[in-house]
PDB file of C-alpha atoms in Angstrom:
ATOM      1  CA  UNK A   1       0.000   0.000   0.000  1.00  0.00           C
ATOM      2  CA  UNK A   2       1.456   3.327  -1.073  1.00  0.00           C
ATOM      3  CA  UNK A   3       1.463   6.166   1.429  1.00  0.00           C
ATOM      4  CA  UNK A   4       2.327   9.827   0.930  1.00  0.00           C
ATOM      5  CA  UNK A   5       3.203  11.984   3.913  1.00  0.00           C
ATOM      6  CA  UNK A   6       3.734  15.733   3.496  1.00  0.00           C
ATOM      7  CA  UNK A   7       5.695  17.910   5.880  1.00  0.00           C
ATOM      8  CA  UNK A   8       7.247  21.357   6.014  1.00  0.00           C
ATOM      9  CA  UNK A   9       4.178  23.567   6.037  1.00  0.00           C
ATOM     10  CA  UNK A  10       3.853  26.469   8.426  1.00  0.00           C
ATOM     11  CA  UNK A  11       3.412  30.178   8.882  1.00  0.00           C
ATOM     12  CA  UNK A  12       5.614  32.647   7.041  1.00  0.00           C
ATOM     13  CA  UNK A  13       5.581  36.331   6.186  1.00  0.00           C
ATOM     14  CA  UNK A  14       5.183  37.510   2.618  1.00  0.00           C
ATOM     15  CA  UNK A  15       8.461  37.308   0.758  1.00  0.00           C
ATOM     16  CA  UNK A  16       9.634  34.376   2.827  1.00  0.00           C
ATOM     17  CA  UNK A  17      10.369  30.787   1.857  1.00  0.00           C
ATOM     18  CA  UNK A  18       9.288  27.297   2.833  1.00  0.00           C
ATOM     19  CA  UNK A  19      10.256  23.854   1.601  1.00  0.00           C
ATOM     20  CA  UNK A  20       7.633  21.136   1.539  1.00  0.00           C
ATOM     21  CA  UNK A  21       8.574  17.472   1.506  1.00  0.00           C
ATOM     22  CA  UNK A  22       6.523  14.443   0.550  1.00  0.00           C
ATOM     23  CA  UNK A  23       7.806  11.042   1.584  1.00  0.00           C
ATOM     24  CA  UNK A  24       6.494   8.064  -0.370  1.00  0.00           C
ATOM     25  CA  UNK A  25       6.473   4.521   0.938  1.00  0.00           C
ATOM     26  CA  UNK A  26       5.181   1.186  -0.204  1.00  0.00           C
ATOM     27  CA  UNK A  27       6.126   0.981  -3.866  1.00  0.00           C
ATOM     28  CA  UNK A  28       8.926   1.847  -6.219  1.00  0.00           C
ATOM     29  CA  UNK A  29       8.969   5.625  -6.019  1.00  0.00           C
ATOM     30  CA  UNK A  30      10.791   6.062  -9.301  1.00  0.00           C
ATOM     31  CA  UNK A  31       7.812   4.637 -11.196  1.00  0.00           C
ATOM     32  CA  UNK A  32       5.544   7.459 -10.005  1.00  0.00           C
ATOM     33  CA  UNK A  33       5.029  10.790 -11.665  1.00  0.00           C
ATOM     34  CA  UNK A  34       4.486  13.289  -8.841  1.00  0.00           C
ATOM     35  CA  UNK A  35       2.594  16.519  -8.461  1.00  0.00           C
ATOM     36  CA  UNK A  36       1.801  19.213  -5.939  1.00  0.00           C
ATOM     37  CA  UNK A  37      -1.655  20.726  -5.680  1.00  0.00           C
ATOM     38  CA  UNK A  38      -3.187  23.240  -3.288  1.00  0.00           C
ATOM     39  CA  UNK A  39      -6.607  24.179  -2.023  1.00  0.00           C
ATOM     40  CA  UNK A  40      -7.520  27.453  -0.385  1.00  0.00           C
ATOM     41  CA  UNK A  41     -10.687  27.862   1.698  1.00  0.00           C
ATOM     42  CA  UNK A  42     -13.749  28.118  -0.520  1.00  0.00           C
ATOM     43  CA  UNK A  43     -11.784  27.341  -3.664  1.00  0.00           C
ATOM     44  CA  UNK A  44     -11.252  24.291  -5.805  1.00  0.00           C
ATOM     45  CA  UNK A  45      -8.056  22.301  -5.667  1.00  0.00           C
ATOM     46  CA  UNK A  46      -5.565  23.686  -8.154  1.00  0.00           C
ATOM     47  CA  UNK A  47      -2.399  22.463  -9.781  1.00  0.00           C
ATOM     48  CA  UNK A  48       0.917  23.849  -8.560  1.00  0.00           C
ATOM     49  CA  UNK A  49       3.745  21.778 -10.037  1.00  0.00           C
ATOM     50  CA  UNK A  50       4.584  18.340 -11.399  1.00  0.00           C
ATOM     51  CA  UNK A  51       7.715  16.326 -12.043  1.00  0.00           C
ATOM     52  CA  UNK A  52       8.373  13.314 -14.220  1.00  0.00           C
ATOM     53  CA  UNK A  53       9.464   9.950 -12.902  1.00  0.00           C
ATOM     54  CA  UNK A  54      13.107  10.602 -13.698  1.00  0.00           C
ATOM     55  CA  UNK A  55      12.967  14.217 -12.589  1.00  0.00           C
ATOM     56  CA  UNK A  56      14.073  15.472 -15.984  1.00  0.00           C
ATOM     57  CA  UNK A  57      10.802  17.212 -16.810  1.00  0.00           C
ATOM     58  CA  UNK A  58       8.902  19.714 -14.682  1.00  0.00           C
ATOM     59  CA  UNK A  59       5.669  21.640 -15.130  1.00  0.00           C
ATOM     60  CA  UNK A  60       4.428  24.684 -13.224  1.00  0.00           C
ATOM     61  CA  UNK A  61       1.277  26.694 -12.877  1.00  0.00           C
ATOM     62  CA  UNK A  62       1.710  30.218 -14.194  1.00  0.00           C
ATOM     63  CA  UNK A  63       0.963  31.611 -10.743  1.00  0.00           C
ATOM     64  CA  UNK A  64       4.069  29.992  -9.227  1.00  0.00           C
ATOM     65  CA  UNK A  65       6.460  29.902 -12.180  1.00  0.00           C
ATOM     66  CA  UNK A  66       9.772  31.496 -11.270  1.00  0.00           C
ATOM     67  CA  UNK A  67       9.052  31.303  -7.533  1.00  0.00           C
ATOM     68  CA  UNK A  68       8.527  27.582  -6.807  1.00  0.00           C
ATOM     69  CA  UNK A  69      10.808  24.672  -7.658  1.00  0.00           C
ATOM     70  CA  UNK A  70       9.761  21.035  -7.671  1.00  0.00           C
ATOM     71  CA  UNK A  71      12.415  18.346  -7.325  1.00  0.00           C
ATOM     72  CA  UNK A  72      12.718  14.738  -6.314  1.00  0.00           C
ATOM     73  CA  UNK A  73      15.270  12.397  -4.810  1.00  0.00           C
ATOM     74  CA  UNK A  74      14.508   8.868  -5.935  1.00  0.00           C
ATOM     75  CA  UNK A  75      17.087   7.452  -3.539  1.00  0.00           C
ATOM     76  CA  UNK A  76      15.168   8.969  -0.634  1.00  0.00           C
ATOM     77  CA  UNK A  77      11.685   8.346  -2.037  1.00  0.00           C
ATOM     78  CA  UNK A  78      10.891  12.017  -1.559  1.00  0.00           C
ATOM     79  CA  UNK A  79       9.557  14.872  -3.651  1.00  0.00           C
ATOM     80  CA  UNK A  80      10.103  18.495  -2.653  1.00  0.00           C
ATOM     81  CA  UNK A  81       8.514  21.856  -3.318  1.00  0.00           C
ATOM     82  CA  UNK A  82      10.769  24.830  -2.644  1.00  0.00           C
ATOM     83  CA  UNK A  83       8.571  27.900  -2.326  1.00  0.00           C
ATOM     84  CA  UNK A  84      10.229  31.315  -2.537  1.00  0.00           C
ATOM     85  CA  UNK A  85       8.887  34.871  -2.592  1.00  0.00           C
ATOM     86  CA  UNK A  86       5.698  33.672  -0.983  1.00  0.00           C
ATOM     87  CA  UNK A  87       2.570  35.779  -1.293  1.00  0.00           C
ATOM     88  CA  UNK A  88      -0.600  35.834   0.825  1.00  0.00           C
ATOM     89  CA  UNK A  89      -2.461  34.276  -2.105  1.00  0.00           C
ATOM     90  CA  UNK A  90      -0.247  31.196  -1.754  1.00  0.00           C
ATOM     91  CA  UNK A  91      -2.028  30.413   1.509  1.00  0.00           C
ATOM     92  CA  UNK A  92      -3.628  26.978   1.162  1.00  0.00           C
ATOM     93  CA  UNK A  93      -3.417  23.347   2.129  1.00  0.00           C
ATOM     94  CA  UNK A  94      -0.771  21.774  -0.086  1.00  0.00           C
ATOM     95  CA  UNK A  95      -1.110  18.182  -1.226  1.00  0.00           C
ATOM     96  CA  UNK A  96       1.309  15.898  -2.981  1.00  0.00           C
ATOM     97  CA  UNK A  97      -0.022  13.294  -5.360  1.00  0.00           C
ATOM     98  CA  UNK A  98       1.316  10.420  -7.425  1.00  0.00           C
ATOM     99  CA  UNK A  99       0.397   8.420 -10.460  1.00  0.00           C
ATOM    100  CA  UNK A 100       2.031   5.402 -12.075  1.00  0.00           C
ATOM    101  CA  UNK A 101       2.486   7.105 -15.427  1.00  0.00           C
ATOM    102  CA  UNK A 102       3.623  10.519 -16.554  1.00  0.00           C
ATOM    103  CA  UNK A 103       2.830  13.505 -14.380  1.00  0.00           C
ATOM    104  CA  UNK A 104       0.518  16.289 -15.526  1.00  0.00           C
ATOM    105  CA  UNK A 105      -1.634  19.118 -14.183  1.00  0.00           C
ATOM    106  CA  UNK A 106      -4.959  17.272 -13.876  1.00  0.00           C
ATOM    107  CA  UNK A 107      -5.823  16.283 -10.316  1.00  0.00           C
ATOM    108  CA  UNK A 108      -8.228  13.525 -11.317  1.00  0.00           C
ATOM    109  CA  UNK A 109      -5.419  11.714 -13.126  1.00  0.00           C
ATOM    110  CA  UNK A 110      -3.544  11.085  -9.877  1.00  0.00           C
ATOM    111  CA  UNK A 111      -4.094   7.838  -8.020  1.00  0.00           C
ATOM    112  CA  UNK A 112      -2.711   8.533  -4.569  1.00  0.00           C
ATOM    113  CA  UNK A 113      -2.767  11.591  -2.315  1.00  0.00           C
ATOM    114  CA  UNK A 114      -1.215  12.746   0.893  1.00  0.00           C
ATOM    115  CA  UNK A 115      -3.132  14.232   3.784  1.00  0.00           C
ATOM    116  CA  UNK A 116      -1.996  17.793   3.082  1.00  0.00           C
ATOM    117  CA  UNK A 117       0.054  20.377   4.926  1.00  0.00           C
ATOM    118  CA  UNK A 118      -1.068  23.920   5.727  1.00  0.00           C
ATOM    119  CA  UNK A 119       0.870  26.893   4.395  1.00  0.00           C
ATOM    120  CA  UNK A 120      -0.105  30.325   5.676  1.00  0.00           C
ATOM    121  CA  UNK A 121       1.484  33.492   4.314  1.00  0.00           C
ATOM    122  CA  UNK A 122       0.843  36.729   6.159  1.00  0.00           C
ATOM    123  CA  UNK A 123       0.947  40.139   4.510  1.00  0.00           C
TER     124      UNK A 123
END
């Protein structure tokens, strides 16, 4: 059984940085395309970033491009989201997700999800 566990969320002032981690257990991590999504109160879940199984290809939402960096360490079964120049509108619960094929921006294509970690950015 595959499990995803996010960590690294917290409270930060605008302009600050946070790094989220998502540890994956139970299967061969390198076979999973991974993504990060977020959901703010009263809003639908939205795509943030995705990374291919090898880590050679990444995809970002326009709203985070140039500020966030997704990466993965297949030896540690972990995917990361480095978030820089944070804005109040980045406040949300952040979820990592995995699928056993290529990664993309569509939430419904992902098979497994973590429980989420809260990120709060104050102005």
